[in-house]
Amino acid sequence: MRNRLVHAAHGVLATLLGVAAAHLVAALTDPASSPVLAVGSTVVDLTPTPVKEWAVARFGTSDKPILIGSVFAGVLVLSAVAGMLARRRFLLGAGMLVGLVAVAGAAALDRPTAGLSDVLPAVVAGVVAVAALTWLVRLAGSRDGRDRPRATAASPTRRGVLISAGAMAAAAVAMGAAGRRITRARGVIKDLTLPAAAEPAPAFPEGLEGRYPGIAPLRTPTADFYRIDTRLTLPVIDRDTWTLTIDGDVDQEITLGFDDLLEMPLIERDITLTCVSNEVGGPYVGGTRWTGVRLTDLLDRAGIGSTAADQILSTDVDGMTISTPLDLATDGRDAMIAIAMDGQPLPRDHGYPARMVVPGLYGYVSACKWITRMTLTTYDEKTAYWTDRGWAIEAPIKLMSRIDTPRPLSNIKAGKTFVGGVAWHQHRGLTGVQVRIDGGEWQDARLGPDAGNDYWRQWYLVWDAGSSGPGQHTLAARALDENGEPQSAARATPFPDGASGVQSIVVSVA
Ligand SMILES: Nc1nc2c(c(=O)[nH]1)N[C@H]1C(S)=C(S)[C@@H](COP(=O)(O)O)O[C@H]1N2
Ligand SMILES: [Mo]
């Protein structure tokens, strides 16, 4: 038994060393080709939509660390088995490690923009892991005395085996850490001075959050801005070599560099982004000030006057695709290729160096991050990542209100308090928010400052929490659209075109 465990540990150690070496190589080439991450990305892409929906609902944005952890754990279990096999039948064990590595290599190669260099980390992992396993098995075998009938004075001591194993573990940690450092260093964004916007946004109003704590701030701090994408590692992009190509059904294909964007007139707009996966009451929504080049200015340079296209197929630096209805994106709304949010260059997780923003459409059909290509085409001809997985092609953001305070199930003292939150109906706007206490009359809430139809609106209602007596009370809120019609009370899941329903929470009053 003990022997088995030792051999299992050899398998694990050999794999750790291989994976760490590969991670280091990937840091120097493409971080996404690191074996565990490459396999993880393939799992993400192959996961059926219902399972993914479940994972997002269950784990939220921790779904990624959980996925990477699971892949890693799975690899280690298989490595342990390989280690045990290698004890009696070395080739079988080593073959199993090679098989694991082959899966990682195939996963790295499977990505749309993968080149031959993307298998390099997997090859390194394979060579290092098999070499380490060979070494460990030999060492242990000779110590066990199985290779030689009688242990000689030259046979390694138990201490010798432990020292080798320790050295390997230390090397794995060092290489893993070095890989991380290098990836970080490569991702640092060079200083950027943004030119003044040709069309600046009006002065940004002061939000209600100061006076009514608990309500989401009117402008979401970038560090708190929700992040949703399929990536397990951020792409490393040098904005000096980054380009944006507009091709497909256009008069002339054009390719612009980052400096070309800076030379075009920049617009500044306050726009609230929303993810289609946001549940009623959920956190995947945020508002900020975006700076960028008007989408139609860019399309005009390529010429789409006579296009038969009905979609813009955006492609990111790794070949991930997002489709956007052309008519909506060019109907006069402030769609743009953004290069900054909240006055700063886009952070890497929000699409550095450039992304699309289209007010009024859920992010999965509009907000392509790390964008590098816009192809004018038709839905018949080309399909995109999420629409291939059953999500709707047209997905306007639904009218929605969210209660930020009080928190569900919180305890409130009797007396004067307030109910507050945010509501949004991008591009179309809203005229009010109403609150209902314990199924009574809908009461008009007060709206916070107006930062435009593309932006969310804060709201609050003063409530005398004691007036209905102690105990549990139910609070519900709904928004009214531009015509005064309330948001739909029909409950719908995020799939396939966004959640609907009226949020309702229970609080207890003492
Ligand atoms: N390249 C790329 N762009 C992407 C995504 C992605 O997975 N890859 N996710 C989209 C989705 S579903 C949403 S909701 C928004 C979220 O943008 P944020 O992470 O900046 O908030 O980005 C969109 N753009
Ligand atoms: Mo999304």
XYZ file of C-alpha atoms and ligand atoms in Angstrom:
535
model
C 0.000 0.000 0.000
C 2.684 2.399 1.071
C 4.668 1.530 -2.024
C 1.689 2.247 -4.194
C 1.268 5.655 -2.664
C 4.917 6.401 -3.267
C 4.520 5.484 -6.904
C 1.344 7.495 -7.232
C 3.288 10.424 -5.824
C 5.948 9.908 -8.480
C 3.330 10.211 -11.190
C 1.931 13.363 -9.637
C 5.373 14.882 -9.185
C 6.438 14.115 -12.748
C 3.253 15.715 -14.058
C 3.598 18.774 -11.853
C 7.115 19.281 -13.132
C 5.984 18.865 -16.726
C 3.012 21.186 -16.341
C 5.128 23.823 -14.606
C 7.769 23.710 -17.347
C 5.020 24.016 -19.937
C 3.493 26.927 -18.066
C 6.819 28.709 -18.237
C 7.152 28.079 -21.968
C 3.569 29.220 -22.524
C 4.251 32.419 -20.599
C 6.917 33.215 -23.170
C 4.785 32.282 -26.191
C 1.026 32.357 -25.548
C -0.220 32.029 -21.956
C -3.462 30.436 -23.171
C -1.541 27.427 -24.497
C -0.495 26.355 -20.995
C -1.787 22.742 -20.799
C -4.303 22.986 -17.953
C -5.711 26.251 -19.311
C -5.910 24.921 -22.856
C -7.868 21.895 -21.682
C -10.028 24.123 -19.489
C -10.874 26.385 -22.443
C -11.858 23.417 -24.533
C -14.094 22.213 -21.724
C -15.702 25.682 -21.608
C -16.365 25.584 -25.338
C -17.730 22.030 -25.293
C -19.960 22.489 -22.247
C -23.623 22.369 -23.281
C -25.497 25.633 -22.656
C -27.747 24.240 -19.868
C -24.733 23.001 -17.904
C -22.992 26.332 -18.342
C -26.134 28.142 -17.223
C -26.255 25.949 -14.157
C -22.594 26.615 -13.392
C -23.023 30.388 -13.730
C -26.139 30.312 -11.546
C -24.453 28.096 -8.965
C -20.910 29.507 -8.908
C -21.233 32.947 -10.528
C -17.915 34.301 -11.696
C -16.023 31.755 -9.560
C -16.946 29.218 -12.221
C -13.516 29.754 -13.789
C -11.273 28.983 -10.805
C -13.551 26.026 -10.060
C -13.182 24.745 -13.615
C -9.398 25.172 -13.654
C -9.186 23.504 -10.243
C -11.288 20.564 -11.431
C -9.227 20.062 -14.572
C -6.065 20.234 -12.506
C -7.413 17.784 -9.936
C -8.479 15.413 -12.708
C -5.018 15.569 -14.263
C -3.368 14.837 -10.925
C -5.603 11.820 -10.260
C -4.766 10.395 -13.686
C -1.078 11.129 -13.081
C -1.238 9.215 -9.816
C -2.681 6.240 -11.685
C 0.058 6.599 -14.295
C 2.646 6.591 -11.519
C 1.258 3.356 -10.046
C 1.147 1.699 -13.452
C 4.713 2.740 -14.176
C 5.971 0.762 -11.224
C 5.275 -2.599 -12.872
C 4.879 -1.585 -16.481
C 6.801 1.581 -17.061
C 5.757 2.035 -20.674
C 2.101 1.893 -19.751
C 2.497 4.582 -17.109
C 4.652 6.785 -19.277
C 2.239 6.218 -22.160
C -0.588 7.458 -20.002
C 1.283 10.689 -19.267
C 1.958 11.124 -22.959
C -1.747 10.574 -23.588
C -2.646 13.314 -21.085
C -0.209 15.667 -22.713
C -1.558 14.821 -26.159
C -5.022 15.888 -25.007
C -3.576 19.206 -23.844
C -1.705 19.644 -27.126
C -4.830 18.923 -29.129
C -6.779 21.393 -26.981
C -4.147 24.084 -27.548
C -4.202 23.453 -31.290
C -7.966 23.419 -31.462
C -8.307 27.138 -30.862
C -9.171 29.106 -34.007
C -5.993 31.180 -34.099
C -3.629 28.471 -32.871
C -0.304 28.030 -34.605
C 2.228 25.268 -34.356
C 4.007 27.082 -31.519
C 0.947 26.482 -29.369
C 1.752 22.772 -29.069
C 5.206 23.589 -27.781
C 4.131 23.772 -24.113
C 2.441 20.378 -24.380
C 5.510 18.841 -25.999
C 7.687 20.271 -23.237
C 5.256 18.950 -20.632
C 5.461 15.491 -22.180
C 9.235 15.346 -22.397
C 9.782 16.709 -18.893
C 7.094 14.541 -17.282
C 8.315 11.305 -18.876
C 11.940 12.119 -18.062
C 11.030 12.873 -14.454
C 8.992 9.704 -14.157
C 11.832 7.642 -15.606
C 14.229 9.133 -13.124
C 11.965 8.626 -10.125
C 11.021 5.064 -11.035
C 14.669 4.112 -11.547
C 15.695 5.677 -8.312
C 12.920 4.064 -6.333
C 13.302 0.749 -8.147
C 16.955 0.507 -7.288
C 16.222 1.435 -3.711
C 13.502 -1.168 -3.476
C 16.149 -3.560 -4.732
C 13.913 -4.785 -7.495
C 16.266 -3.771 -10.279
C 19.177 -5.386 -8.576
C 18.821 -8.544 -6.540
C 20.813 -7.138 -3.665
C 21.051 -3.529 -2.747
C 24.611 -2.435 -3.074
C 26.372 0.291 -1.269
C 25.845 2.462 -4.314
C 22.041 2.184 -4.190
C 20.401 5.478 -3.365
C 19.244 5.934 0.149
C 15.731 6.780 1.099
C 17.057 10.209 1.807
C 18.446 10.456 -1.688
C 15.045 9.718 -3.186
C 13.418 12.275 -0.979
C 15.986 14.892 -1.887
C 15.438 14.306 -5.603
C 11.706 14.484 -5.168
C 12.033 17.645 -3.131
C 14.246 19.227 -5.753
C 11.693 18.408 -8.431
C 8.866 19.886 -6.400
C 10.895 23.034 -5.801
C 11.717 23.289 -9.506
C 8.026 22.937 -10.347
C 7.066 25.713 -7.958
C 9.861 27.954 -9.265
C 8.932 27.424 -12.901
C 5.235 27.922 -12.217
C 5.945 31.151 -10.355
C 8.308 32.375 -13.075
C 5.648 31.695 -15.689
C 3.154 33.714 -13.709
C 5.561 36.606 -13.303
C 6.436 36.686 -16.970
C 2.779 36.599 -17.995
C 2.059 39.473 -15.621
C 4.987 41.520 -16.862
C 4.008 41.009 -20.477
C 0.490 42.174 -19.714
C 1.398 45.529 -18.231
C -0.295 48.274 -20.235
C 2.031 50.979 -21.499
C 1.137 54.535 -20.508
C -1.409 56.076 -22.776
C -2.475 59.673 -23.063
C -5.964 59.806 -24.445
C -6.631 62.669 -26.848
C -9.482 64.963 -25.845
C -12.848 63.709 -27.040
C -14.281 65.503 -30.073
C -17.708 64.929 -28.540
C -17.326 64.966 -24.762
C -20.147 63.705 -22.587
C -22.004 66.207 -20.417
C -20.983 66.654 -16.792
C -21.653 63.460 -14.912
C -24.331 63.919 -12.243
C -23.779 63.045 -8.626
C -25.396 59.749 -7.732
C -27.735 58.920 -4.872
C -25.301 56.498 -3.252
C -23.884 59.178 -0.970
C -27.261 60.003 0.554
C -28.778 56.543 0.236
C -26.034 54.070 1.020
C -26.532 50.592 -0.339
C -27.682 51.716 -3.779
C -25.204 50.786 -6.508
C -22.988 53.791 -7.326
C -24.169 55.696 -10.380
C -20.828 55.114 -12.035
C -19.460 51.645 -11.393
C -15.815 51.757 -10.293
C -13.855 49.908 -12.963
C -12.388 47.538 -10.395
C -15.940 46.461 -9.483
C -17.237 46.260 -13.034
C -18.590 42.795 -13.718
C -16.549 40.632 -16.027
C -18.034 37.940 -18.230
C -16.193 36.107 -20.969
C -15.110 32.672 -22.045
C -11.428 33.200 -21.367
C -9.376 31.519 -18.677
C -6.321 33.741 -19.296
C -6.223 37.285 -20.547
C -4.693 37.766 -23.975
C -1.330 39.506 -24.137
C -1.780 42.285 -26.678
C 0.719 44.926 -27.725
C -1.283 47.907 -28.900
C 1.546 48.950 -31.247
C 1.078 45.811 -33.317
C -2.655 45.331 -32.662
C -4.891 45.992 -35.649
C -8.587 46.220 -36.392
C -9.693 44.992 -39.808
C -13.058 45.679 -41.394
C -13.765 43.192 -44.139
C -16.467 41.067 -45.713
C -19.151 42.773 -47.759
C -17.586 46.245 -47.797
C -16.416 48.550 -50.591
C -12.830 48.186 -49.469
C -11.283 46.158 -46.731
C -9.427 48.363 -44.263
C -7.011 47.705 -41.432
C -6.386 50.277 -38.752
C -3.814 50.441 -35.997
C -4.410 51.783 -32.522
C -2.894 55.148 -33.484
C -5.311 55.384 -36.404
C -8.176 55.102 -33.919
C -6.654 57.836 -31.777
C -6.573 60.119 -34.803
C -10.284 59.718 -35.482
C -12.863 61.856 -33.641
C -13.498 60.312 -30.230
C -16.899 60.282 -28.599
C -17.546 59.948 -24.896
C -20.775 58.306 -23.743
C -22.354 57.063 -20.532
C -23.593 53.560 -21.221
C -24.758 50.732 -18.991
C -23.639 47.264 -20.037
C -25.691 44.198 -19.146
C -25.032 40.491 -19.483
C -27.776 38.247 -20.798
C -26.891 35.800 -18.010
C -27.933 38.311 -15.381
C -30.764 36.871 -13.298
C -33.504 39.141 -12.008
C -31.784 40.992 -9.157
C -28.356 39.882 -10.383
C -24.969 41.617 -10.428
C -23.912 41.394 -14.096
C -24.677 44.991 -14.987
C -22.579 48.121 -14.694
C -22.488 51.689 -15.913
C -19.536 53.810 -16.862
C -18.274 56.453 -19.270
C -16.859 54.986 -22.465
C -14.552 56.733 -24.909
C -14.126 55.499 -28.440
C -14.616 55.869 -32.149
C -18.161 55.908 -33.435
C -18.907 52.570 -35.083
C -20.475 54.172 -38.151
C -17.389 56.352 -38.679
C -15.356 53.172 -38.926
C -17.839 51.360 -41.145
C -18.029 54.399 -43.427
C -14.308 54.221 -43.998
C -14.733 50.703 -45.328
C -17.909 51.659 -47.145
C -21.092 49.735 -46.444
C -23.405 51.788 -48.640
C -24.279 48.877 -50.879
C -23.814 46.013 -48.454
C -26.173 43.052 -48.371
C -24.923 42.190 -44.880
C -27.288 41.926 -41.946
C -24.709 41.344 -39.239
C -21.323 42.497 -38.038
C -19.356 39.424 -37.066
C -16.724 40.593 -34.606
C -13.688 38.417 -33.981
C -11.360 38.751 -31.020
C -7.628 38.121 -31.014
C -8.202 34.439 -30.319
C -10.879 33.895 -32.915
C -13.848 34.089 -30.551
C -16.827 35.546 -32.424
C -19.761 37.778 -31.522
C -22.530 38.693 -33.956
C -24.307 42.052 -33.867
C -27.382 42.987 -35.912
C -26.131 45.569 -38.410
C -29.388 47.532 -38.572
C -29.519 48.059 -34.804
C -25.834 48.885 -34.470
C -26.128 51.577 -37.154
C -29.586 52.999 -36.381
C -28.180 56.177 -34.868
C -27.460 54.842 -31.383
C -24.050 55.567 -29.880
C -22.343 52.319 -30.832
C -18.578 52.574 -30.708
C -15.277 50.838 -30.657
C -14.244 51.864 -27.166
C -10.652 52.342 -26.097
C -11.287 53.694 -22.609
C -13.672 53.337 -19.697
C -14.023 55.847 -16.899
C -11.314 57.974 -18.512
C -8.671 55.238 -18.449
C -7.448 52.836 -21.122
C -9.563 49.687 -21.069
C -8.148 47.292 -18.516
C -7.085 43.929 -19.903
C -10.107 42.117 -18.541
C -12.468 44.580 -20.192
C -11.008 44.250 -23.650
C -7.726 46.142 -23.951
C -6.905 47.699 -26.304
C -10.336 48.003 -27.938
C -13.826 46.572 -27.726
C -17.258 47.168 -29.124
C -19.999 48.826 -27.058
C -23.561 49.045 -28.394
C -26.113 50.594 -26.066
C -29.294 48.537 -25.719
C -28.011 45.094 -26.676
C -26.825 42.417 -24.266
C -23.051 42.042 -24.223
C -22.970 38.674 -25.964
C -24.354 40.222 -29.172
C -22.528 43.525 -29.020
C -19.629 44.013 -26.680
C -16.773 42.058 -28.289
C -13.633 42.576 -26.213
C -10.070 42.339 -27.605
C -11.698 42.943 -30.990
C -9.513 42.603 -34.032
C -11.921 42.137 -36.915
C -15.396 43.205 -37.976
C -16.763 41.225 -40.888
C -19.855 42.457 -42.693
C -21.786 39.327 -43.511
C -25.161 37.624 -43.166
C -26.610 35.410 -40.458
C -27.168 32.794 -43.176
C -23.536 32.726 -44.032
C -21.780 33.020 -40.688
C -22.671 32.238 -37.114
C -21.076 33.244 -33.828
C -19.995 31.628 -30.584
C -23.132 32.086 -28.460
C -25.736 32.022 -31.162
C -24.234 28.656 -32.156
C -25.125 27.582 -28.625
C -28.763 28.514 -28.945
C -28.769 32.060 -27.584
C -30.995 34.523 -29.450
C -29.656 36.432 -32.451
C -31.551 39.603 -31.579
C -31.246 40.441 -27.936
C -32.335 43.903 -26.819
C -31.783 44.451 -23.109
C -35.036 43.983 -21.220
C -36.553 46.679 -19.000
C -35.469 45.784 -15.480
C -35.264 47.094 -11.947
C -33.127 45.789 -9.123
C -33.470 46.267 -5.389
C -30.047 47.006 -3.871
C -31.180 47.900 -0.379
C -32.396 46.507 1.932
C -30.658 43.204 1.302
C -32.890 40.142 1.029
C -33.597 38.540 4.433
C -32.061 41.438 6.336
C -33.369 42.643 9.676
C -34.681 46.170 9.770
C -35.593 48.320 12.713
C -39.107 49.689 12.747
C -39.184 53.330 11.670
C -38.220 55.371 8.667
C -35.937 53.631 6.183
C -35.735 53.451 2.425
C -35.885 50.947 -0.382
C -33.554 51.677 -3.272
C -31.786 50.321 -6.297
C -31.197 50.783 -9.980
C -33.308 50.295 -13.108
C -32.349 50.169 -16.762
C -33.819 50.135 -20.221
C -30.888 51.067 -22.388
C -31.495 53.026 -25.548
C -35.235 53.325 -24.911
C -35.270 54.817 -21.454
C -37.661 54.542 -18.540
C -40.168 56.858 -16.945
C -40.409 55.512 -13.439
C -39.920 52.808 -10.869
C -42.590 51.541 -8.522
C -42.357 49.676 -5.268
C -44.931 47.401 -3.713
C -44.976 46.399 -0.082
C -46.707 43.161 0.873
C -48.751 43.014 -2.301
C -50.332 46.442 -1.725
C -50.594 49.318 -4.176
C -47.644 50.081 -6.446
C -46.090 53.299 -5.142
C -43.956 55.613 -7.241
C -40.323 55.675 -6.215
C -38.169 58.763 -6.653
C -35.699 58.627 -9.483
C -32.072 59.650 -9.174
C -30.255 61.876 -11.661
C -30.686 61.252 -15.364
C -27.493 60.371 -17.250
C -29.296 59.565 -20.483
C -31.422 56.756 -21.865
C -28.447 54.466 -22.381
C -27.626 54.688 -18.704
C -29.234 53.101 -15.688
C -31.196 55.152 -13.208
C -31.011 54.981 -9.443
C -34.241 55.103 -7.450
C -35.483 55.045 -3.858
C -38.666 55.076 -1.851
C -38.879 56.203 1.729
C -40.599 53.505 3.730
C -41.890 53.533 7.268
C -40.870 49.998 8.086
C -42.917 49.961 11.278
C -46.209 50.923 9.661
C -47.109 47.386 8.643
C -46.143 45.906 11.988
C -43.273 43.692 12.988
C -42.435 40.462 11.158
C -41.702 39.551 7.598
C -42.498 41.890 4.744
C -42.206 41.446 1.024
C -40.801 44.224 -1.151
C -41.091 44.234 -4.913
C -39.935 46.766 -7.496
C -40.704 47.243 -11.162
C -39.615 49.757 -13.763
C -41.884 51.613 -16.193
C -40.775 51.917 -19.800
C -40.727 55.030 -21.956
C -44.513 54.767 -22.375
C -45.197 54.151 -18.696
C -45.784 50.422 -19.198
C -44.443 48.255 -16.372
C -41.760 45.662 -16.955
C -42.957 42.145 -17.626
C -43.895 40.131 -14.558
C -43.525 36.898 -16.511
C -40.605 34.963 -15.141
C -38.059 33.892 -17.707
C -34.603 32.383 -17.299
C -31.631 34.141 -18.917
C -31.616 31.589 -21.743
C -32.179 32.350 -24.591
C -32.692 36.148 -24.626
C -32.467 37.470 -21.077
C -34.251 37.022 -17.750
C -37.536 38.713 -17.004
C -39.818 38.975 -13.996
C -40.273 41.323 -11.072
C -37.758 41.074 -8.239
C -39.272 40.521 -4.863
C -37.421 40.191 -1.560
C -38.382 39.399 2.005
C -37.084 41.369 5.005
C -37.970 41.183 8.643
C -38.895 44.200 10.693
C -38.260 44.103 14.430
N -13.908 38.494 -26.892
C -14.943 38.396 -26.061
N -15.756 39.451 -25.900
C -16.799 39.386 -25.061
C -17.081 38.206 -24.356
C -16.214 37.089 -24.557
O -16.387 36.012 -23.973
N -15.153 37.227 -25.411
N -18.165 38.188 -23.504
C -19.261 39.100 -23.806
C -20.282 39.152 -22.793
S -21.305 37.806 -22.650
C -20.511 40.273 -22.043
S -21.838 40.380 -21.037
C -19.586 41.406 -22.101
C -19.074 41.728 -20.711
O -18.137 42.753 -20.748
P -17.290 43.070 -19.460
O -16.623 41.796 -19.035
O -16.340 44.144 -19.834
O -18.263 43.531 -18.405
O -18.474 41.153 -22.926
C -18.777 40.494 -24.117
N -17.605 40.473 -24.930
Mo -22.938 38.316 -21.338
